[in-house]
XYZ file of C-alpha atoms in Angstrom:
510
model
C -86.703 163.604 115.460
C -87.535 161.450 112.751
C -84.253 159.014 113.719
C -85.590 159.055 116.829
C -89.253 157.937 116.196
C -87.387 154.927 114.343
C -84.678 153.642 116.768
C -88.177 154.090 119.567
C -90.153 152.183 117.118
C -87.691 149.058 116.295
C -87.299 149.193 120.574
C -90.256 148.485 121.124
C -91.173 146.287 118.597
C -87.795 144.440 119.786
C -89.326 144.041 123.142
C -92.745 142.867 121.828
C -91.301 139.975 119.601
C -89.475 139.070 122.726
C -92.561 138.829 124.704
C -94.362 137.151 122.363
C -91.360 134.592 122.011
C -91.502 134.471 125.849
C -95.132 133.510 126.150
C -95.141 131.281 123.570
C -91.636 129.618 123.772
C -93.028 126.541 126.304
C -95.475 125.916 124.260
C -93.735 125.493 121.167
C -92.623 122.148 119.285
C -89.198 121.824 118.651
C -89.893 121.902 115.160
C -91.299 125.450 114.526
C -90.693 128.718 112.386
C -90.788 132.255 113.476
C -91.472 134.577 110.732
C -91.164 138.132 110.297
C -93.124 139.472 106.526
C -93.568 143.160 105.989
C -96.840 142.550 105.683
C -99.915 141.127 106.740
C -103.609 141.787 105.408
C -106.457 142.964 106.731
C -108.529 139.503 105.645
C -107.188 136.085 104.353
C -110.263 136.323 102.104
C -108.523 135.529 98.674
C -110.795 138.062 96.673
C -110.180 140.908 99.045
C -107.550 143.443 97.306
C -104.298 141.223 97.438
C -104.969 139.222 100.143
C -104.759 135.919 98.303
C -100.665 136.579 98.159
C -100.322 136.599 101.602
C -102.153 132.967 101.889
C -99.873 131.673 98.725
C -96.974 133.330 100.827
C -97.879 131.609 103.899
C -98.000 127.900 102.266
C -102.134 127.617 103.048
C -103.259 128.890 99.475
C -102.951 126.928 96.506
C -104.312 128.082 92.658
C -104.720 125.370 89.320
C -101.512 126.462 88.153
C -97.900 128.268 89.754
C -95.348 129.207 88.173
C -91.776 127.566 88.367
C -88.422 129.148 88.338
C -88.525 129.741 84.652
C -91.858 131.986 84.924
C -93.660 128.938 83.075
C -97.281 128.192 84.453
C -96.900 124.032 85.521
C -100.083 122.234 87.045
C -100.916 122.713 90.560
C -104.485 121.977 91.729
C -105.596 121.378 88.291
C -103.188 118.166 86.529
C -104.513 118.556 82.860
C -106.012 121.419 80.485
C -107.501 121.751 76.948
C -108.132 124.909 74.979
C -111.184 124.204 72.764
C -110.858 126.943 70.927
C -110.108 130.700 71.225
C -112.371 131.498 73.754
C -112.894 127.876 76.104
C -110.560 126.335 78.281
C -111.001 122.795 79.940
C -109.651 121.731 83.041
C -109.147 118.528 85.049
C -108.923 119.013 88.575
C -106.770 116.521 90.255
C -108.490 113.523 92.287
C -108.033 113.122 96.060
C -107.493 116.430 97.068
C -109.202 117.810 99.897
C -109.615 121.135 101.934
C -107.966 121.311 105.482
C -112.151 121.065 106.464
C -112.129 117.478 105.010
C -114.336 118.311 102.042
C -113.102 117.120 98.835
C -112.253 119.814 95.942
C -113.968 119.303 92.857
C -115.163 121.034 89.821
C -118.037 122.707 91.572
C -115.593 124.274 94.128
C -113.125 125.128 91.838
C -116.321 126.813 89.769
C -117.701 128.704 93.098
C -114.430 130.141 93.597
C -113.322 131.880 90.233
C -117.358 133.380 90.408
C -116.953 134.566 93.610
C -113.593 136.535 92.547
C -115.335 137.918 89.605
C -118.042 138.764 91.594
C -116.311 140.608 94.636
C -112.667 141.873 92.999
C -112.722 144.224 90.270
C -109.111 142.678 89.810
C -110.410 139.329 87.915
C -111.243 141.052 84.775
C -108.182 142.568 83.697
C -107.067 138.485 83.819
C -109.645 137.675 81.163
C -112.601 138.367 80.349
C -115.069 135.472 81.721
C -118.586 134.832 80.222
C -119.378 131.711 82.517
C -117.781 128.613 84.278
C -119.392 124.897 83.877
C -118.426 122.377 86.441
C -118.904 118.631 85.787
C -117.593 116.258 88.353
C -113.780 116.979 88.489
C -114.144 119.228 85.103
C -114.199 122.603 84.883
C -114.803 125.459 81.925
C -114.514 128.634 81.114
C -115.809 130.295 78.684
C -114.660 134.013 77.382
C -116.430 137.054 75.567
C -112.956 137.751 74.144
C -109.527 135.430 73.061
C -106.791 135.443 75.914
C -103.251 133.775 75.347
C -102.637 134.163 79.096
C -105.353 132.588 80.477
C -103.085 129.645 82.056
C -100.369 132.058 83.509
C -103.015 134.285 84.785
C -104.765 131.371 86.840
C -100.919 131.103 88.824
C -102.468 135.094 90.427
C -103.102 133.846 94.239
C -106.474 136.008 93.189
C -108.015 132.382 91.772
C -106.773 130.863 95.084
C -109.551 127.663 95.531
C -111.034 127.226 98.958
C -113.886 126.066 100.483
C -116.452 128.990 99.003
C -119.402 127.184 100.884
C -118.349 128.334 104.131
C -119.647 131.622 105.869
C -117.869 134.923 104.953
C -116.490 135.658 108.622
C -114.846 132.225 108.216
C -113.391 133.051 105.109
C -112.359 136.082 105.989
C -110.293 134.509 109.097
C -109.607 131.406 108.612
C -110.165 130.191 104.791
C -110.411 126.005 104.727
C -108.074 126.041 101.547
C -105.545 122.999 99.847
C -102.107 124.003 101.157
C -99.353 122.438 103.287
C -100.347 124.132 106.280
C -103.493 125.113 107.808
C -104.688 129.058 109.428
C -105.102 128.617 113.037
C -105.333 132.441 114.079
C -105.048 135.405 112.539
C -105.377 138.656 113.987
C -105.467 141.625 110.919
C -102.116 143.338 110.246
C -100.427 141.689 113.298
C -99.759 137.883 113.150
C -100.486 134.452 111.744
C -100.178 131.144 113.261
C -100.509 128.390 111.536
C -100.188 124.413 111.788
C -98.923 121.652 109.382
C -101.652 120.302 107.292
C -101.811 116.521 108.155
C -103.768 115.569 105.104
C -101.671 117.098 102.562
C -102.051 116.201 99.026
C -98.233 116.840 98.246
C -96.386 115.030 100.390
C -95.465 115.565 104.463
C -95.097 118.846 105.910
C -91.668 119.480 107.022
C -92.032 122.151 109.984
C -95.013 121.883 112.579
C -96.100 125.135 113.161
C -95.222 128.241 112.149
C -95.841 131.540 113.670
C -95.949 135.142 111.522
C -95.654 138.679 112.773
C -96.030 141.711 110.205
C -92.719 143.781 110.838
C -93.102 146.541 108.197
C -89.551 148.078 108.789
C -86.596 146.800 106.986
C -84.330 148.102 110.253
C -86.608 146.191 112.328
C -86.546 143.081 110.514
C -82.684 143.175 110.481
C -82.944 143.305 114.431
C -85.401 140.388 115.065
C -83.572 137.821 112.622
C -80.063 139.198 114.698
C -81.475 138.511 117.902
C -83.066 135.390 117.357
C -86.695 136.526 117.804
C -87.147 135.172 114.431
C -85.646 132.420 112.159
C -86.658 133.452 108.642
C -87.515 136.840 107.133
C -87.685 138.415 103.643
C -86.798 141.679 101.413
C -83.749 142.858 103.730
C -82.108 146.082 102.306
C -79.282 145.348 100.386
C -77.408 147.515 102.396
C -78.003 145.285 105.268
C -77.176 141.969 103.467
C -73.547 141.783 104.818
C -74.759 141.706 108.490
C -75.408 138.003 107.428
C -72.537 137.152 105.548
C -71.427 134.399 108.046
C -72.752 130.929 106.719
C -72.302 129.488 110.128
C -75.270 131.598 111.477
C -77.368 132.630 108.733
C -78.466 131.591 105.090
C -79.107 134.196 102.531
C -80.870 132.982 99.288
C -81.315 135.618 96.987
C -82.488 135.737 93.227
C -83.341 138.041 90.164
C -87.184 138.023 89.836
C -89.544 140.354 87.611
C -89.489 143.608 89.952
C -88.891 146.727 88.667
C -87.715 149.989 90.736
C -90.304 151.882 88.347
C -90.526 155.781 88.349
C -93.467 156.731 87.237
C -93.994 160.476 85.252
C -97.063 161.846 84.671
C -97.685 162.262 81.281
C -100.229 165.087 81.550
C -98.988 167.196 84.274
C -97.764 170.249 83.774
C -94.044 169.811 82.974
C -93.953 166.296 81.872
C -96.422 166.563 79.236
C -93.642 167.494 77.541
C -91.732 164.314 75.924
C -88.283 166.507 75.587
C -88.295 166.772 79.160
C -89.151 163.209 80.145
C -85.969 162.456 77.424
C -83.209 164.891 79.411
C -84.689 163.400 82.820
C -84.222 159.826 81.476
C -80.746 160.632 79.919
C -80.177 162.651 83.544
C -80.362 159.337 85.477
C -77.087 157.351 86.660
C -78.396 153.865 87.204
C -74.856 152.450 87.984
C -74.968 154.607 90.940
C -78.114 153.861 91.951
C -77.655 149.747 91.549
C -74.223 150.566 93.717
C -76.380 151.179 96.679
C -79.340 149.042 96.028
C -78.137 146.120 94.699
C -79.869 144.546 91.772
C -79.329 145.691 87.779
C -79.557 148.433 86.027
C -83.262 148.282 84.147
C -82.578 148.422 80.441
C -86.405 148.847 80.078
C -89.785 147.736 81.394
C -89.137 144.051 81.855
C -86.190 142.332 84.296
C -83.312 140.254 82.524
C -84.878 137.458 84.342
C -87.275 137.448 82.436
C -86.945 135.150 79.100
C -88.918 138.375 76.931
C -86.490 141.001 79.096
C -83.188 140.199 77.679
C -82.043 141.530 73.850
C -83.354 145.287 74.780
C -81.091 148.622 74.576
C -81.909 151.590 77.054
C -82.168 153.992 74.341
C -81.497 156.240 77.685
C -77.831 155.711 79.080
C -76.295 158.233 81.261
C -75.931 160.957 79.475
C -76.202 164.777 81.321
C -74.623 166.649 78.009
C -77.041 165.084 75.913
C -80.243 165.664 78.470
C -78.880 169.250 78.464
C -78.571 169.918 74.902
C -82.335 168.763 74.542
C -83.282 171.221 77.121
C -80.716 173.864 75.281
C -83.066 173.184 71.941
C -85.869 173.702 73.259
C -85.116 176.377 74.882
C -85.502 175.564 78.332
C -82.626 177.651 79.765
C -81.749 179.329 83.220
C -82.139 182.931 82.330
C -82.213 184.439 85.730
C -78.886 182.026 86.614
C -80.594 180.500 90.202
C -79.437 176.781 88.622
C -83.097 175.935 87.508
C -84.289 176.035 84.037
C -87.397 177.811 82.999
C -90.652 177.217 80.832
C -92.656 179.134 79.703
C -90.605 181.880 82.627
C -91.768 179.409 85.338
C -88.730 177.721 86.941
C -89.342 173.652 86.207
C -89.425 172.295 89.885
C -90.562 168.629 89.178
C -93.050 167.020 92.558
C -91.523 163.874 93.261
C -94.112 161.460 95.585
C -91.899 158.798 97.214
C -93.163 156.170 99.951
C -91.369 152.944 101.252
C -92.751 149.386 98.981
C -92.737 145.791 99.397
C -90.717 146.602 102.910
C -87.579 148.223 101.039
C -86.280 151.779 101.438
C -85.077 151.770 97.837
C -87.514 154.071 96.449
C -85.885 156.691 99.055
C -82.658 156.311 97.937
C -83.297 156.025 94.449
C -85.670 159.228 94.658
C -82.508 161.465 96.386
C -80.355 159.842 93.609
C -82.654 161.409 91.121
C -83.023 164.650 92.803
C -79.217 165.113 92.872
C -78.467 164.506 88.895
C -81.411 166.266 88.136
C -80.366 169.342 89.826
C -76.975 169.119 87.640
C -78.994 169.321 84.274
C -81.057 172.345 86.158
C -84.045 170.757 86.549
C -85.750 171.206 90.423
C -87.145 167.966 91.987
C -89.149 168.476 95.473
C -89.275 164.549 97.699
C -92.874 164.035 99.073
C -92.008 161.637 101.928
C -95.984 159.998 102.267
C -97.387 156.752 103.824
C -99.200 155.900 100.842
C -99.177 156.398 97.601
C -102.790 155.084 96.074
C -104.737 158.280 96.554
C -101.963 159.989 95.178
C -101.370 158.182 92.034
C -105.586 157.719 91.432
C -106.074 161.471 91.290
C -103.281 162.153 88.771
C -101.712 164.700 91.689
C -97.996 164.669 91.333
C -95.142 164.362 88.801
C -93.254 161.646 89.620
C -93.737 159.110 91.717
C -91.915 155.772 92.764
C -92.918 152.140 92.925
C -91.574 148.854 93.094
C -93.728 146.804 90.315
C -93.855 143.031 89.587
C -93.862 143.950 85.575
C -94.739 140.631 84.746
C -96.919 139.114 88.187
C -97.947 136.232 86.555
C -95.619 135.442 84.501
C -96.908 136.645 80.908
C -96.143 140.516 80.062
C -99.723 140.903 79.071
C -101.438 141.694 82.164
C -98.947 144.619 83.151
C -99.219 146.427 80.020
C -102.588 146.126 79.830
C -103.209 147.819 83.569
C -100.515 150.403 83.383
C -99.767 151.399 79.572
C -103.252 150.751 77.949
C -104.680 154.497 77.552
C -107.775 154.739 80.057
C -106.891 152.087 82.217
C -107.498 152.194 85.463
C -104.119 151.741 86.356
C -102.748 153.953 83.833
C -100.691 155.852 86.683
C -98.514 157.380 84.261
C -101.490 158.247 82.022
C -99.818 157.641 79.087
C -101.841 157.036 75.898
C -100.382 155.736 72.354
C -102.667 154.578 70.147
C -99.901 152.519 68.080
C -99.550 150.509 71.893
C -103.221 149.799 72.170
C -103.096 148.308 69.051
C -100.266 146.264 69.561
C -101.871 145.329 73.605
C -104.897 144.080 71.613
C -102.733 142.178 69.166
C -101.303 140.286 72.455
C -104.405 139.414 73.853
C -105.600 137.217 70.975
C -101.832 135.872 70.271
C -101.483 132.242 72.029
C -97.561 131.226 70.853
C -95.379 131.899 73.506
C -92.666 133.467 70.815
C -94.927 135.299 69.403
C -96.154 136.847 73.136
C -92.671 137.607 73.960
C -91.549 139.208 70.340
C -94.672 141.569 70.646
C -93.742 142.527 74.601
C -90.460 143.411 73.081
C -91.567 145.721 71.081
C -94.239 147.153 73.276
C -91.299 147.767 75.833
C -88.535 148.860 73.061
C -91.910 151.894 71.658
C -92.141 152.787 75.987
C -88.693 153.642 75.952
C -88.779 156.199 72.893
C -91.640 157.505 74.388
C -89.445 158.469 77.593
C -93.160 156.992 78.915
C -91.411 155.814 82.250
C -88.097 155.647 84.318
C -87.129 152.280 84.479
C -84.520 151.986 87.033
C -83.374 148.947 88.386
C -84.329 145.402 88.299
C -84.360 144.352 92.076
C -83.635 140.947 93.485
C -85.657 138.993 96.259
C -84.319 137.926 99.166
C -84.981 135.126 102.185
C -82.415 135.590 105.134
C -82.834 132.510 107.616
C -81.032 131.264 110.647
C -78.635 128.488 109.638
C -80.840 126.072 111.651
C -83.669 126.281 108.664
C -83.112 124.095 105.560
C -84.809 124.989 102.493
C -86.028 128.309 102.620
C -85.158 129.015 99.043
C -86.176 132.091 97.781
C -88.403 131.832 94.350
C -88.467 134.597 91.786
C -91.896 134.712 91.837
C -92.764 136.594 95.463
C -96.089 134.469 95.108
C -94.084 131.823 97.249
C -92.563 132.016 100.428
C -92.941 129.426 103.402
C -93.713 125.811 101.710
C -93.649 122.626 102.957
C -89.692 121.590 101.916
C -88.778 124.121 104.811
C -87.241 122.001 107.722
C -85.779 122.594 111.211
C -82.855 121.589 112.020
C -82.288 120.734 115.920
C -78.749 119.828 116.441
């Protein structure tokens, strides 16, 4: 039944891209981009949730700093920066640039902005810790309560997008006046985009005129619009699906290692996984090679990708190994007395609830969760799949085992921010409510270091203490994909998921 509901589903959303492309096709340049995303917000208002990444995706959002192909933070909107001292940072904001309303960007913009974020996302903390912003002209400050070495990379979060904050809310919620190479002509909440080139640009000429976006959630589905035309560029196909557009005369695939993680997360306080020897034989119990085989990607050697310049130099204490994940569970004592094939504590067999739901548009996390249910069975350990829509409620109550998610480990660039939200004990993202006092520490030492080797030397040995702890299953590190029609030039996927549709993309009509 469930087959069926899918094949109905990708029918008719076949059939209403078509239409759409029908009703729209006269009126169309000859230089414009159909684009499918897996997903669309429910406001462009850039302090709302994560909406900013869909307007950075887009090409209408723009921050003071992005981040290049190396992860390093470059100047974007802002050309020049000081740090005082520990806790104040200067910044320049470059002349000339305007908002697609016409108004010119300047400090007091820039300054309206980061307020409002602080104000209206409870996000913009965890970035640094802001006492107040000064604008001066095209100067702006910040000043901190406490020291933050990531302050720069942090800025690159689509978050501290800068638009016109003077406008009404409905207007920012629909159609934002920001800096970017193209401009928000409709938007209608979960369902499409349209947008236009932005004549005024501050970086250069726009290479496509229009561009039109439709959310297709469903990898299948966006496999069947880029096949049948109904759209020219779309991103995060399955890898199983990659060879469907292996043939260079139709379609372009650019694909690259970025800092996702296929992260399973195990709840350090539930009932079974409390218990560190388990979360050992469970990490030993996992074949990654296996898993990579039908995913794609690498196998994760611990919480940060290989792409990553802090990522590369650590050793999964945790290779496959089922003999030694059963001898642990042999010395403890966790042993199948009543021979069923599941191991008992405490006389209760150990049947592990495993929450699984589809992220960033992939179906990894199923495949990855059966994979784990299978070699967990051979070390006698029980793992039930929760299929669910969401996970958020899920993983805020503390209500499950394991759970699956597809994490940017290092979203900005800098592997503070991450550890901070997910490993320090109490966060509020803490889904794996793990607590080590020894990691706090060495979180806090991070926040106050500023030398880049130093950063990266500490995140390695945060990541190298996770993996002893058996805090996490770190899977696989996942590459991002753009698949385009052979008629689009340019479309170069970045390993930063910030960036999508920019304005080097061009037609070609030949």
């Amino acid at each position: 039944m469930k087959k069926i509901k899918h094949c109905l589903f990708c029918l008719l959303l076949s059939l209403s891209l078509l239409g759409c492309q029908a009703d729209s096709k006269s009126n169309n340049p000859p230089n414009h981009l159909n684009v499918a995303m897996f997903w669309i917000s429910t406001s462009l208002d850039p302090t709302n949730d994560y909406d900013g990444w869909v307007l950075s995706r887009i090409g209408v959002g723009e921050t003071l700093f992005r981040l290049n192909e190396k992860f390093e933070a470059e100047p974007w909107l802002a050309d020049s920066y000081q740090q005082v001292d520990d806790t104040t940072w200067q910044f320049h904001i470059r002349e000339g640039v305007q908002f697609s309303n016409g108004n010119t960007v300047d400090g007091e913009c820039v300054k309206a902005c980061i307020e409002r974020a602080f104000k209206r996302n409870s996000r913009a903390k965890d970035y640094f810790d802001l006492s107040r912003v000064e604008a001066t002209g095209q100067n702006v400050t910040l000043y901190l309560n406490t020291a933050s070495g990531a302050v720069i990379n942090n800025l690159c979060e689509p978050l501290f997008t800068i638009y016109d904050a003077s406008e009404s809310e409905d207007k920012i919620q629909s159609t934002p006046s920001c800096t970017g190479a193209f401009v928000i002509d409709q938007f209608v909440p979960e369902t499409t985009i349209d947008s236009s080139a932005n004549k005024s640009y501050w970086d250069g000429q726009v290479g496509v005129e229009t561009v039109h976006f439709t959310q297709v959630a469903d990898s299948d589905s966006r496999v069947l619009a880029l096949q049948s035309g109904e759209v020219d560029l779309a991103t995060t196909i399955d890898y199983s699906n990659l060879s469907l557009f292996s043939d260079s005369t139709k379609y372009t695939v650019s694909q690259v290692l970025g800092p996702r993680c296929n992260v399973v997360y195990m709840n350090n306080q539930s009932k079974y996984l409390s218990d560190q020897t388990l979360r050992q034989a469970l990490s030993y119990a996992i074949d990654r090679q296996n898993i990579v085989k039908l995913t794609g990607g690498e196998e994760a050697t611990g919480l940060y990708s290989s792409a990553l310049p802090y990522g590369n130099g650590i050793i999964n204490a945790y290779d496959y190994n089922p003999a030694e994940a059963k001898r642990l569970l042999d010395q403890v004592g966790y042993i199948d007395s009543n021979r069923d094939g599941i191991r008992e504590m405490n006389g209760q067999n150990i049947v592990i609830e495993y929450y699984e739901s589809a992220d960033h548009g992939s179906s990894d996390a199923s495949i990855i969760a059966q994979s784990i249910q299978n070699e967990a069975k051979e070390i006698g350990i029980s793992i039930h799949i929760n299929q669910v829509e969401n996970l958020s409620d899920i993983k805020a109550a503390g209500t499950f085992d394991m759970c699956s998610a597809n994490d940017s480990t290092a979203p900005t660039g800098d592997p503070e921010v991450f550890l901070q939200l997910h490993y320090q004990s109490g966060a509020e993202g803490n889904i794996a409510r793990y607590s080590n006092p020894a990691i706090d520490q060495l979180i806090a030492t991070l926040a106050g270091t500023f030398s880049i080797e130093e950063r990266q030397a500490l995140s390695k040995e945060i990541s190298e203490i996770l993996l002893e702890d058996a805090a996490s299953l770190y899977v696989s590190y996942l590459p991002l994909n753009t698949v385009s029609s052979s008629k689009v030039e340019g479309a170069d996927q970045h390993p930063v998921d910030y960036y999508m549709v920019t304005k080097d993309i061009r037609i070609r009509n030949d």
